[in-house]
XYZ file of C-alpha atoms in Angstrom:
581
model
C 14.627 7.981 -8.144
C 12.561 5.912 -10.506
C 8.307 6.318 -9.996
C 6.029 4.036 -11.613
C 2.771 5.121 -13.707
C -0.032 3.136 -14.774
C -2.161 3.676 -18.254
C -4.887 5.803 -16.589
C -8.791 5.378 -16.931
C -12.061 5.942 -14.858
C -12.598 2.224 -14.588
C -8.486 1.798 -12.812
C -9.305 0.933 -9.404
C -7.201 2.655 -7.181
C -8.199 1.420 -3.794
C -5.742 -1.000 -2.892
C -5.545 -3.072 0.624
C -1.247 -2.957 0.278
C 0.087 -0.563 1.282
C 3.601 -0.440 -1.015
C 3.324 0.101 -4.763
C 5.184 -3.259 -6.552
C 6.820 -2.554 -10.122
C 6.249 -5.748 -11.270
C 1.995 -5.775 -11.640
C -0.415 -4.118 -10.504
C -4.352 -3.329 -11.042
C -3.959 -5.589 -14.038
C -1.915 -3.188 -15.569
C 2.210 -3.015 -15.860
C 3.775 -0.136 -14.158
C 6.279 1.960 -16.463
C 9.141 4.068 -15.124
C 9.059 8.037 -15.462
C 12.353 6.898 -17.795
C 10.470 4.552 -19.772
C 7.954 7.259 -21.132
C 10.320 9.489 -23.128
C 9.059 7.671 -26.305
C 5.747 8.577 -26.078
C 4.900 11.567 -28.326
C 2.050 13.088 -26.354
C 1.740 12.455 -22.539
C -1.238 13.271 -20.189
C 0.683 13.128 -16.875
C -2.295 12.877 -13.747
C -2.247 12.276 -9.897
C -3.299 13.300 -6.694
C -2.318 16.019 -4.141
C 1.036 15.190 -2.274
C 1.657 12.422 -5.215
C 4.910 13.901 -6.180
C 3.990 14.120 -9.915
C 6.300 17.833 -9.895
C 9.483 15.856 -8.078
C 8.793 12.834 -10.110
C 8.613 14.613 -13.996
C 11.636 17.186 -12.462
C 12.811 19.246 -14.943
C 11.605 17.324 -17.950
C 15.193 16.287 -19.006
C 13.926 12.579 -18.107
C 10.656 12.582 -20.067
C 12.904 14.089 -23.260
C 13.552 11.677 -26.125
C 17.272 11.703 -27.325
C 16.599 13.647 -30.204
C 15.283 16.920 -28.045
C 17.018 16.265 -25.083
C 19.448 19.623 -25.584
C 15.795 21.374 -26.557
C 13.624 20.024 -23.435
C 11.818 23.157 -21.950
C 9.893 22.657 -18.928
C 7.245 25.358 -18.100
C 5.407 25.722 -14.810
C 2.187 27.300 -14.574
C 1.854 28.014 -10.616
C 1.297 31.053 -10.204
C -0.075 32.278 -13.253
C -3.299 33.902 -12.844
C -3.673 35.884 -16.039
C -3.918 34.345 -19.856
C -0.834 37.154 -20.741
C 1.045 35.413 -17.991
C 1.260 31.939 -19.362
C 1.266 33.663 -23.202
C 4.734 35.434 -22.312
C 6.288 32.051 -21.107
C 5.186 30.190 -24.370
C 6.494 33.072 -26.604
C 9.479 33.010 -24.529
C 10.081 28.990 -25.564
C 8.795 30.032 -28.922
C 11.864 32.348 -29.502
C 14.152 29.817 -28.072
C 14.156 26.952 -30.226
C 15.235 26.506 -33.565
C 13.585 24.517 -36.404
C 14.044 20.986 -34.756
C 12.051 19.172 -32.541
C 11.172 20.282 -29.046
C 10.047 18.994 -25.966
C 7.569 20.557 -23.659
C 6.662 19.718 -20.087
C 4.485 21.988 -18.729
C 3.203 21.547 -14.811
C 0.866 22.887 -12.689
C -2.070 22.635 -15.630
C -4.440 22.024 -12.982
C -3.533 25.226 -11.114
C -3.885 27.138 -13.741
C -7.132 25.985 -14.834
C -8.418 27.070 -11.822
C -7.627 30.661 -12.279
C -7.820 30.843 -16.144
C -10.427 29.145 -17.957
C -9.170 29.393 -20.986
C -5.642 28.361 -20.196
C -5.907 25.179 -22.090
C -6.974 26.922 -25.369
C -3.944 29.585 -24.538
C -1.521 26.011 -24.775
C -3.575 24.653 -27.527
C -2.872 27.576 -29.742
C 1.110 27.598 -29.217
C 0.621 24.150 -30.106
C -0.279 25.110 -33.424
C 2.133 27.594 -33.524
C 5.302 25.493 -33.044
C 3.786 22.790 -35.259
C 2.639 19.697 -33.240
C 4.598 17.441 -35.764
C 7.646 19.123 -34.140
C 6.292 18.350 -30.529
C 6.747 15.805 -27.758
C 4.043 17.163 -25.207
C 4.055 16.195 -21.119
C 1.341 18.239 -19.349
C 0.782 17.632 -15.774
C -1.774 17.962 -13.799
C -3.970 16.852 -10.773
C -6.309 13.821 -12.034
C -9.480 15.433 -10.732
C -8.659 18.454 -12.816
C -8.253 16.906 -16.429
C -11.285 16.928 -18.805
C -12.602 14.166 -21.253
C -12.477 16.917 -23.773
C -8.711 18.283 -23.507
C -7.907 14.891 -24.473
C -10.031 14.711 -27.511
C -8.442 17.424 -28.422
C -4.905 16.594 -27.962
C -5.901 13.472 -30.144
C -6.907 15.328 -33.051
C -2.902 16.638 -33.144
C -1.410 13.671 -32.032
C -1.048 10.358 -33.874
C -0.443 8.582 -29.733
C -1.899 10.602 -26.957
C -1.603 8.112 -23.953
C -2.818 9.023 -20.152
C -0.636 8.121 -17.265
C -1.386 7.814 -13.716
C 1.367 8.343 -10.937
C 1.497 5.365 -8.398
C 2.292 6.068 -4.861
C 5.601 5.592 -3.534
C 7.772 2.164 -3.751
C 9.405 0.459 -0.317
C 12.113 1.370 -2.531
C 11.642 4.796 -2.746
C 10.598 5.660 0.819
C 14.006 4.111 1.597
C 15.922 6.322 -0.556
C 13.725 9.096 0.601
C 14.872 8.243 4.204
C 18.517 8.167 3.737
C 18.693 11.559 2.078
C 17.254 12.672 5.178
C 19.910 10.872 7.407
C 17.410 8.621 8.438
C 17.949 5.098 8.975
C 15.736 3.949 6.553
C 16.436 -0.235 7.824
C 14.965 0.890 11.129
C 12.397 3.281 9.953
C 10.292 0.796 7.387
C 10.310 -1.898 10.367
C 8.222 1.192 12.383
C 6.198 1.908 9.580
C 5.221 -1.595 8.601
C 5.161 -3.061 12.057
C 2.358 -0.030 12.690
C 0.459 -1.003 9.505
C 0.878 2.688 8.409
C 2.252 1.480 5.078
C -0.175 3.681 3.020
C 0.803 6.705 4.666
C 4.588 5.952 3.960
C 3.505 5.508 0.832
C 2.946 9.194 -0.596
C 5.653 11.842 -0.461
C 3.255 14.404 1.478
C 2.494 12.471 4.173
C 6.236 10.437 3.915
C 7.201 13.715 4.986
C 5.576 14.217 7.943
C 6.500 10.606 9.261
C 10.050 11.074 8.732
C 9.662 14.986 10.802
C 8.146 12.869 13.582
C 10.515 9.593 13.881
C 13.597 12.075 13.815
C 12.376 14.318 16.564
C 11.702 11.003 18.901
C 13.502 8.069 17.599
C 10.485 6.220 16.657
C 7.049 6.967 15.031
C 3.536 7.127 17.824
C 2.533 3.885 19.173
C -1.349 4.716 17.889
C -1.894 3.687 14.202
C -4.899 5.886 14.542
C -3.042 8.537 15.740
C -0.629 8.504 12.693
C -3.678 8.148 10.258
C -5.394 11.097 11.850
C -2.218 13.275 11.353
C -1.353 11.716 7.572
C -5.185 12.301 6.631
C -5.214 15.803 7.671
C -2.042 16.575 5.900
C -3.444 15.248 2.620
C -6.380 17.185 3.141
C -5.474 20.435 4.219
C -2.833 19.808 1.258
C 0.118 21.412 2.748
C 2.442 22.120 0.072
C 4.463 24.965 -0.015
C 5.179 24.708 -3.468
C 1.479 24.797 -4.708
C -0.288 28.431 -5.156
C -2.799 29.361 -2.121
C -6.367 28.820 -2.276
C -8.556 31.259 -1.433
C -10.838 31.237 0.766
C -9.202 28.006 2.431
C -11.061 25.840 5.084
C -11.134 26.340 8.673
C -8.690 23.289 10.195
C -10.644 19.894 10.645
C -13.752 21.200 8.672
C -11.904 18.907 5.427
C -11.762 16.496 7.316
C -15.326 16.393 8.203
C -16.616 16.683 4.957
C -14.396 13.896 4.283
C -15.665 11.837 6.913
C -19.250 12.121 6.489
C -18.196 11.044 2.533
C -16.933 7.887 4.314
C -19.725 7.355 6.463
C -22.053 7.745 2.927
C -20.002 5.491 1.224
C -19.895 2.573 3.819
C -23.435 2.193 5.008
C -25.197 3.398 1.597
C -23.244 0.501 0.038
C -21.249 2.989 -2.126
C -18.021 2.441 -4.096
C -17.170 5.353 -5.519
C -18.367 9.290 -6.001
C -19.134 10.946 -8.913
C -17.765 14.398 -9.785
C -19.200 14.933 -13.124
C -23.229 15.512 -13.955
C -25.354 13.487 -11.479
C -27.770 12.313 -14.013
C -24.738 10.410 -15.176
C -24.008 8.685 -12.033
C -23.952 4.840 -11.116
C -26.317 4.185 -8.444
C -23.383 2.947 -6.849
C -21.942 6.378 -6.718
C -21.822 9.020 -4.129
C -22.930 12.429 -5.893
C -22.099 15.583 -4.004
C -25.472 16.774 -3.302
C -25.922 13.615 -0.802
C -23.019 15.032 0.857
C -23.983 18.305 0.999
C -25.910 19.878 4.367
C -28.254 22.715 3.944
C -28.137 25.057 6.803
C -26.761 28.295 7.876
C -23.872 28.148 10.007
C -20.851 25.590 10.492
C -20.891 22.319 11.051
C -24.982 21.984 10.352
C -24.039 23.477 7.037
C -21.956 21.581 4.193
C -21.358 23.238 0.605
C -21.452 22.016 -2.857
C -17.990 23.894 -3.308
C -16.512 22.543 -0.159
C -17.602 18.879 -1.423
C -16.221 19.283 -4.722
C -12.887 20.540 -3.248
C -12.027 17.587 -0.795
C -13.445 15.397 -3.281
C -10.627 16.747 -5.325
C -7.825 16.400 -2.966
C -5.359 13.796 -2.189
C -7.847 11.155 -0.129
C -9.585 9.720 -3.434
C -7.969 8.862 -6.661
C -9.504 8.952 -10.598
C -10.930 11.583 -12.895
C -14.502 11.974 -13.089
C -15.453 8.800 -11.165
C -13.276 8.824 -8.183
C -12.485 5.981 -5.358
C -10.438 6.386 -2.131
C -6.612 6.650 -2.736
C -6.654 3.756 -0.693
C -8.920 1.593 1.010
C -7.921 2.046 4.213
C -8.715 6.110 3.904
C -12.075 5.665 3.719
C -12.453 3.122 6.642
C -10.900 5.229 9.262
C -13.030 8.092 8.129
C -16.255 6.087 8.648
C -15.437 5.208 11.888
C -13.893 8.748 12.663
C -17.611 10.190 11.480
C -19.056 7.477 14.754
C -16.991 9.076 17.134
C -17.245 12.675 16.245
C -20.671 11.966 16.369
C -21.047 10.110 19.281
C -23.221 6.870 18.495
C -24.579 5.189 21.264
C -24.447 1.423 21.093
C -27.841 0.775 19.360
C -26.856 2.962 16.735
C -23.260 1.692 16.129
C -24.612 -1.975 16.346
C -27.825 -0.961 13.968
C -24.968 0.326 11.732
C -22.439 -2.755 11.916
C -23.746 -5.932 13.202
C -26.177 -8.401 11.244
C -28.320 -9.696 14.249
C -29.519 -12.281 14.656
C -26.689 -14.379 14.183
C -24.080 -11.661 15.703
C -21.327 -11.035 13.416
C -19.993 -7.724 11.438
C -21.266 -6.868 8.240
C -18.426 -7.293 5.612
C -18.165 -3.914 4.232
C -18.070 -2.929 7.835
C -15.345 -5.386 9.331
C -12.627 -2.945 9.033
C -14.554 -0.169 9.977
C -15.700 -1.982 13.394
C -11.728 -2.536 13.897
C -10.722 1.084 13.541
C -13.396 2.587 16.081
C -11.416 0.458 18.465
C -8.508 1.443 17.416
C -9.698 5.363 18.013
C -11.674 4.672 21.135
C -11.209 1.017 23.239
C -12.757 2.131 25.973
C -15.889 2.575 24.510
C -16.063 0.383 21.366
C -13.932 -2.713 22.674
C -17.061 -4.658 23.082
C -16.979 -5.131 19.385
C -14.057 -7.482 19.557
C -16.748 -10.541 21.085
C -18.944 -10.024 18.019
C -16.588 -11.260 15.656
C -12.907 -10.997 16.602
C -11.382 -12.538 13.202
C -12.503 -8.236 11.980
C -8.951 -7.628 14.159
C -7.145 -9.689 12.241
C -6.991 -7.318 9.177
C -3.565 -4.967 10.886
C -5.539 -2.423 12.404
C -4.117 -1.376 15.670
C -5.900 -3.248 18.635
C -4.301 -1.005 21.375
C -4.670 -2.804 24.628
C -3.010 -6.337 25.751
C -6.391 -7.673 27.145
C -8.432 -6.948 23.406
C -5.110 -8.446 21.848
C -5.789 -11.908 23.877
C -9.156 -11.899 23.190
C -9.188 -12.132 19.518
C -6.111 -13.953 19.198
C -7.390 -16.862 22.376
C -10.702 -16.774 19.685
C -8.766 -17.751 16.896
C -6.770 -20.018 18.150
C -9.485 -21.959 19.690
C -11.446 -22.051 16.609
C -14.250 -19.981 17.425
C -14.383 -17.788 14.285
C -13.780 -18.505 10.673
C -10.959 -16.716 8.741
C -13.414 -16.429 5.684
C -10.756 -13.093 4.461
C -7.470 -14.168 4.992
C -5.770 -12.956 2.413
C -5.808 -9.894 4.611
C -5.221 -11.135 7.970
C -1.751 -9.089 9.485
C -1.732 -10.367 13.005
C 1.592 -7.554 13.953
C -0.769 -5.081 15.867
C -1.696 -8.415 18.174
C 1.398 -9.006 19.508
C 1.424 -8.891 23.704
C 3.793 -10.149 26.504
C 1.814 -13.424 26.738
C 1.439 -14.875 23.306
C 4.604 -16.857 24.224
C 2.358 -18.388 26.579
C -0.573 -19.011 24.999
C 1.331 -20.411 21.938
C 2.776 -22.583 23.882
C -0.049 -24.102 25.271
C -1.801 -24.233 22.220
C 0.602 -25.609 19.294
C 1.281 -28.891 20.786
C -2.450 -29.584 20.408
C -3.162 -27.548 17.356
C -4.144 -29.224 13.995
C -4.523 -28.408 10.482
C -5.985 -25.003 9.968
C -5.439 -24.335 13.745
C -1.510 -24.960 13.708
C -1.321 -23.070 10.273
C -2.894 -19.848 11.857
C -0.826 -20.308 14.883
C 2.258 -20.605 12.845
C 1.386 -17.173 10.926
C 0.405 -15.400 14.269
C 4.095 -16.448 15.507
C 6.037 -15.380 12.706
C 4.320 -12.433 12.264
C 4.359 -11.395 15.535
C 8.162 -12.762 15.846
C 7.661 -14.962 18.697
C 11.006 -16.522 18.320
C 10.803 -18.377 21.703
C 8.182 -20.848 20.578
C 10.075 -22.056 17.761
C 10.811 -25.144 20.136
C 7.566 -26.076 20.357
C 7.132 -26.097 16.622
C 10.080 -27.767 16.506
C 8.771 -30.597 18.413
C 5.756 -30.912 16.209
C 8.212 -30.881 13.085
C 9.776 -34.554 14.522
C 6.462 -36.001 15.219
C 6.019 -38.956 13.213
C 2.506 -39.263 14.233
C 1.482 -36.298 12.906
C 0.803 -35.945 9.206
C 3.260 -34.512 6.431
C 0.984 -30.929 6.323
C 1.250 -30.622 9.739
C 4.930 -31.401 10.145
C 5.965 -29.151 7.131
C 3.927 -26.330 8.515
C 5.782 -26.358 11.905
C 9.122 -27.343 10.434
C 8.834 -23.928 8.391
C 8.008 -21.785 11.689
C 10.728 -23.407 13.318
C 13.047 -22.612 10.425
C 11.752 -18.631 10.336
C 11.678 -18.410 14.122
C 15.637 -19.569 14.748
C 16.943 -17.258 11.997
C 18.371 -14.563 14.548
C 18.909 -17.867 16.903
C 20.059 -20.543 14.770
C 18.787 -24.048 16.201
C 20.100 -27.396 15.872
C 17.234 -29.207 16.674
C 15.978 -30.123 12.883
C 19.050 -31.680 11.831
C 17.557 -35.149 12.337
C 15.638 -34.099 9.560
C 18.146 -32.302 7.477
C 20.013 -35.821 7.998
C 16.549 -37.906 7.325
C 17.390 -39.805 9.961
C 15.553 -43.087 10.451
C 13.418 -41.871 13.609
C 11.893 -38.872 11.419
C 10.504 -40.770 8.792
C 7.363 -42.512 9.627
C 5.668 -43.387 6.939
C 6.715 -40.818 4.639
C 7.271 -41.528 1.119
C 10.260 -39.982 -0.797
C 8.564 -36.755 -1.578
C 7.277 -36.160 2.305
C 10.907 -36.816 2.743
C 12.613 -34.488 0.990
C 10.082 -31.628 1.668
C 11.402 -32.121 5.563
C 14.769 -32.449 4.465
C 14.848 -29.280 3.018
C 13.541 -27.564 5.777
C 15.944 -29.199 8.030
C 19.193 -27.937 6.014
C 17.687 -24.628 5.351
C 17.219 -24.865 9.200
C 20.824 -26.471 9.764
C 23.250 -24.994 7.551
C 25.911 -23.808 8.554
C 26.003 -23.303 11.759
C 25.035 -27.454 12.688
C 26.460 -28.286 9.569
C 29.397 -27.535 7.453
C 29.736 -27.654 3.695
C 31.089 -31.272 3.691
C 28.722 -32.241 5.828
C 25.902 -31.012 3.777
C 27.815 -32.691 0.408
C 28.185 -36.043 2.833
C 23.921 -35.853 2.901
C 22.980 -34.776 -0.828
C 22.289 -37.460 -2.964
C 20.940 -37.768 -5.975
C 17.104 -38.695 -6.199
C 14.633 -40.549 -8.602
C 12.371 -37.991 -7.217
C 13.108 -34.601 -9.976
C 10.548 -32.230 -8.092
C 12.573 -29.357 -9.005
C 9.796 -27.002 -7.214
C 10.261 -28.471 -3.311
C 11.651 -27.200 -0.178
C 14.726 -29.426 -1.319
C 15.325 -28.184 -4.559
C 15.274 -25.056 -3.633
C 17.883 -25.744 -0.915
C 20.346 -27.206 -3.308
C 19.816 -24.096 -5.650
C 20.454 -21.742 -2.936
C 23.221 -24.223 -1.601
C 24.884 -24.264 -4.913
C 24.931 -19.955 -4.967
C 26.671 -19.599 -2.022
C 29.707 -22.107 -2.670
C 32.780 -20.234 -3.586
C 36.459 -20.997 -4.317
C 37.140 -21.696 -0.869
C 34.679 -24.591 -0.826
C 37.163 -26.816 -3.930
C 38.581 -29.082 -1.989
C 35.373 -30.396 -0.553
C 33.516 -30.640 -3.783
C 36.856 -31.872 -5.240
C 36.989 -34.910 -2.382
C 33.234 -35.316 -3.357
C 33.941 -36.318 -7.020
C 36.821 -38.997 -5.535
């Protein structure tokens, strides 16, 4: 299975708002497989808890260039609490390999470090021994765990040192992850991405855990906040068999707690990050771990600077020195976790959240607002009338009546979607959108019928794709308008195929208007797309192609023809050949 990395450095921000890893771009930087990396002489190999960076690097065959791959030696460090300990294993390479080149991958640096201080001057000195020109060098370890210096050092014996910094998990890779657990990874995704739970999914720890819970029941809980509150105590109460114990280890929940008043730091001090190295170095938009810390004598009035430092170090944040959540999404549960544990009253939460006057949610707080209803509707559902486009962002809203609410707001225009490149309107689906669609859509304009067309898809309304439909043959409404509904109609009849665009896959007189040729092919490539084949058979589509002045190879017909063109097969000669007569 391949995992991506990404060139590693404090300024990388990891807090995303998607929740699967893409191999194509991301962060500004261009993911590289584990495969791709074997070239690289010397390779700093970082990530968080319940990353995967052991599973990923596996025995260090993959990470081998061809001319070591028969002397590839991989050398795990877990475990070994004693500098003699991790001197035996290097000796015991050290007597293996002949005068060649040699390639070592050694894991669980970060482990080790922890229990031998010197452990990194222990690997430095075998270095010398086997003669870095002779070495390709992989050492993994957690991020939070690798010094400035150690790479300094590795510099001054390697001509190309280069950092790497695991990415969570691909769609891709959950899937495969699924089906070698028998799971039907088709049906599991939908459950995961319908919840918005994406970021959970995402990293093999808490991956895990899902998959435990969907094959015990069949499907994964119905709460979102439910599923965050078990993936969040996973990651911090790092439960790994395959990692050496801690000791002493936190009581249950008091990680999470420390974790949560981080959060609660972060979002209404107007912090972005925390800072794990000197504090007279930090950025005043840092969190340093003496805010977080609680002088006192007894549990939960009392917070240490050794328990800080060890969440900070865990799976929820992501970096080296300066660290950020592991994903945005982390850290806004957590805030709104740290309300309800503490019991705000309504002055306080709205002191916290709400500009006033005018009322609307701050906009570091938006998402933070949406997951205390998420956790507790009863009590926080009033935030939904102080600005209900904050519900828009797929947080789980988990009762019908809430659902209505924001989505009857948006739909009659009564809030702006200023941050839509975020909206996910799948946790707002309810037994009467249908309804309410209904009524709305054949009045809807613009930005209205645009939002309305997104709220159906997303929410897979496929009854109302009549009503779009409808809109799509109005020749009173303008091209925009009519394209926009044409496309829901299209996406909403794919599991029901409809036949009532073929007027325009046809461009039948009636559907025109005033349309010029471009207006007209834009609807005529919705209506085949729409159409074919089910209304319309190959020679009927041939019998409606023809060739245009207009060459705008980019448009909805274009890219009908193209995909038109890909699907004919031998079968299809005799039409095309009675086409050319």
């Amino acid at each position: 299975m391949d995992r991506f990395w990404v060139a590693s450095n404090d300024d990388m921000q990891s807090a995303t708002t998607d929740g699967w890893t893409t191999p194509s771009s991301l962060w500004g930087a261009q993911p590289v497989a584990t495969h791709e990396l074997a070239d690289r002489r010397c390779l700093i190999l970082l990530g968080e808890p319940g990353i995967g960076k052991t599973t990923a690097v596996g025995d260090g065959k993959v990470l081998a260039p061809q001319s070591c791959f028969d002397s590839s030696f991989k050398i795990d460090l877990v475990g070994k609490a004693r500098e003699s300990s991790v001197d035996r294993v290097f000796q015991g390479v050290l007597d293996q390999v002949g005068d060649g080149d040699v390639c070592l991958t050694v894991d669980g640096f970060d482990e080790a470090q922890r229990l031998i201080p010197g452990v990194f001057s222990v690997i430095l000195d075998y270095l010398d021994n086997f003669g870095p020109e002779r070495v390709w060098l992989r050492i993994v370890s957690r991020a939070s765990d690798w010094e400035g210096r150690y790479t300094k050092d590795l510099e001054r014996r390697f001509p190309s040192c280069v950092s790497m910094f695991l990415l969570p998990l691909t769609r891709a890779n959950a899937s495969e992850i699924a089906e070698a657990k028998d799971v039907d990874s088709q049906r599991f995704l939908f459950e995961v991405e319908r919840k918005g739970v994406e970021a959970i999914a995402a990293r093999p720890l808490t991956l895990d855990f899902l998959l435990r819970a969907y094959e015990i029941d069949g499907a994964l809980p119905s709460r979102s906040a439910k599923l965050y509150e078990m993936g969040l105590s996973a990651l911090c109460e790092e439960l790994s068999s395959d990692r050496a114990a801690r000791q002493p280890r936190m009581v249950p929940g008091r990680a999470m707690e420390i974790a949560a008043r981080t959060a609660a730091v972060m979002a209404f001090g107007g912090k972005a990050s925390i800072w794990l190295g000197p504090e007279v170095r930090a950025s005043p938009e840092a969190v340093t771990v003496s805010q977080c810390v609680v002088r006192g004598v007894h549990w939960p009035t009392s917070v240490t600077t050794t328990e800080v430092e060890e969440v900070w170090r865990g799976g929820l944040f992501s970096g080296t020195v300066s660290r950020v959540w592991a994903h945005a999404t982390f850290g806004e549960y957590l805030a709104a976790r740290w309300i309800v544990t503490h019991e705000l009253s309504d002055s306080q939460v709205r002191a916290l959240l709400v500009a006033d006057p005018p009322q609307y949610l701050y906009p570091r707080t938006r998402a933070v607002a949406a997951w205390l209803v998420a956790i507790s509707p009863q009590k926080y559902g009033w935030l939904v009338g102080v600005d209900p486009a904050a519900f828009t962002l797929g947080t789980d809203v988990p009762s019908d009546d809430l659902r209505e609410r924001v989505l009857r707001a948006i739909l009659d225009g009564e809030v702006d979607l200023d941050y839509r490149e975020r909206t996910d309107y799948r946790a707002l689906r309810y037994p009467g959108l249908s309804r309410l669609l209904d009524d709305r859509v054949p009045t809807a304009d613009g930005q209205s019928l645009e939002v309305a067309a997104a709220i159906a898809i997303q929410c897979e309304t496929q009854d109302v794709a009549e009503v779009f439909g409808r809109v799509a043959l109005d020749t009173e409404r303008p091209l925009r308008e009519r394209t926009i509904a044409a496309t829901a109609c299209e996406m909403l009849s794919r599991t029901h195929p409809t036949y009532q665009l073929v007027p325009l896959a046809t461009d039948s007189e009636e559907t025109r208007g005033g349309l010029d040729p471009v207006g007209r092919l834009e609807l005529q490539g919705i209506g085949l797309r729409a159409s074919f084949p089910h209304a319309l058979t190959v020679e009927g589509v041939l019998a409606i192609l023809t060739p245009y002045e207009v060459k705008n190879v980019h448009g909805q017909y274009w890219r009908f023809v193209r995909d038109f063109a890909d699907q004919l097969d031998d079968l299809d000669a005799p039409a095309l050949a009675a086409l050319r007569t």
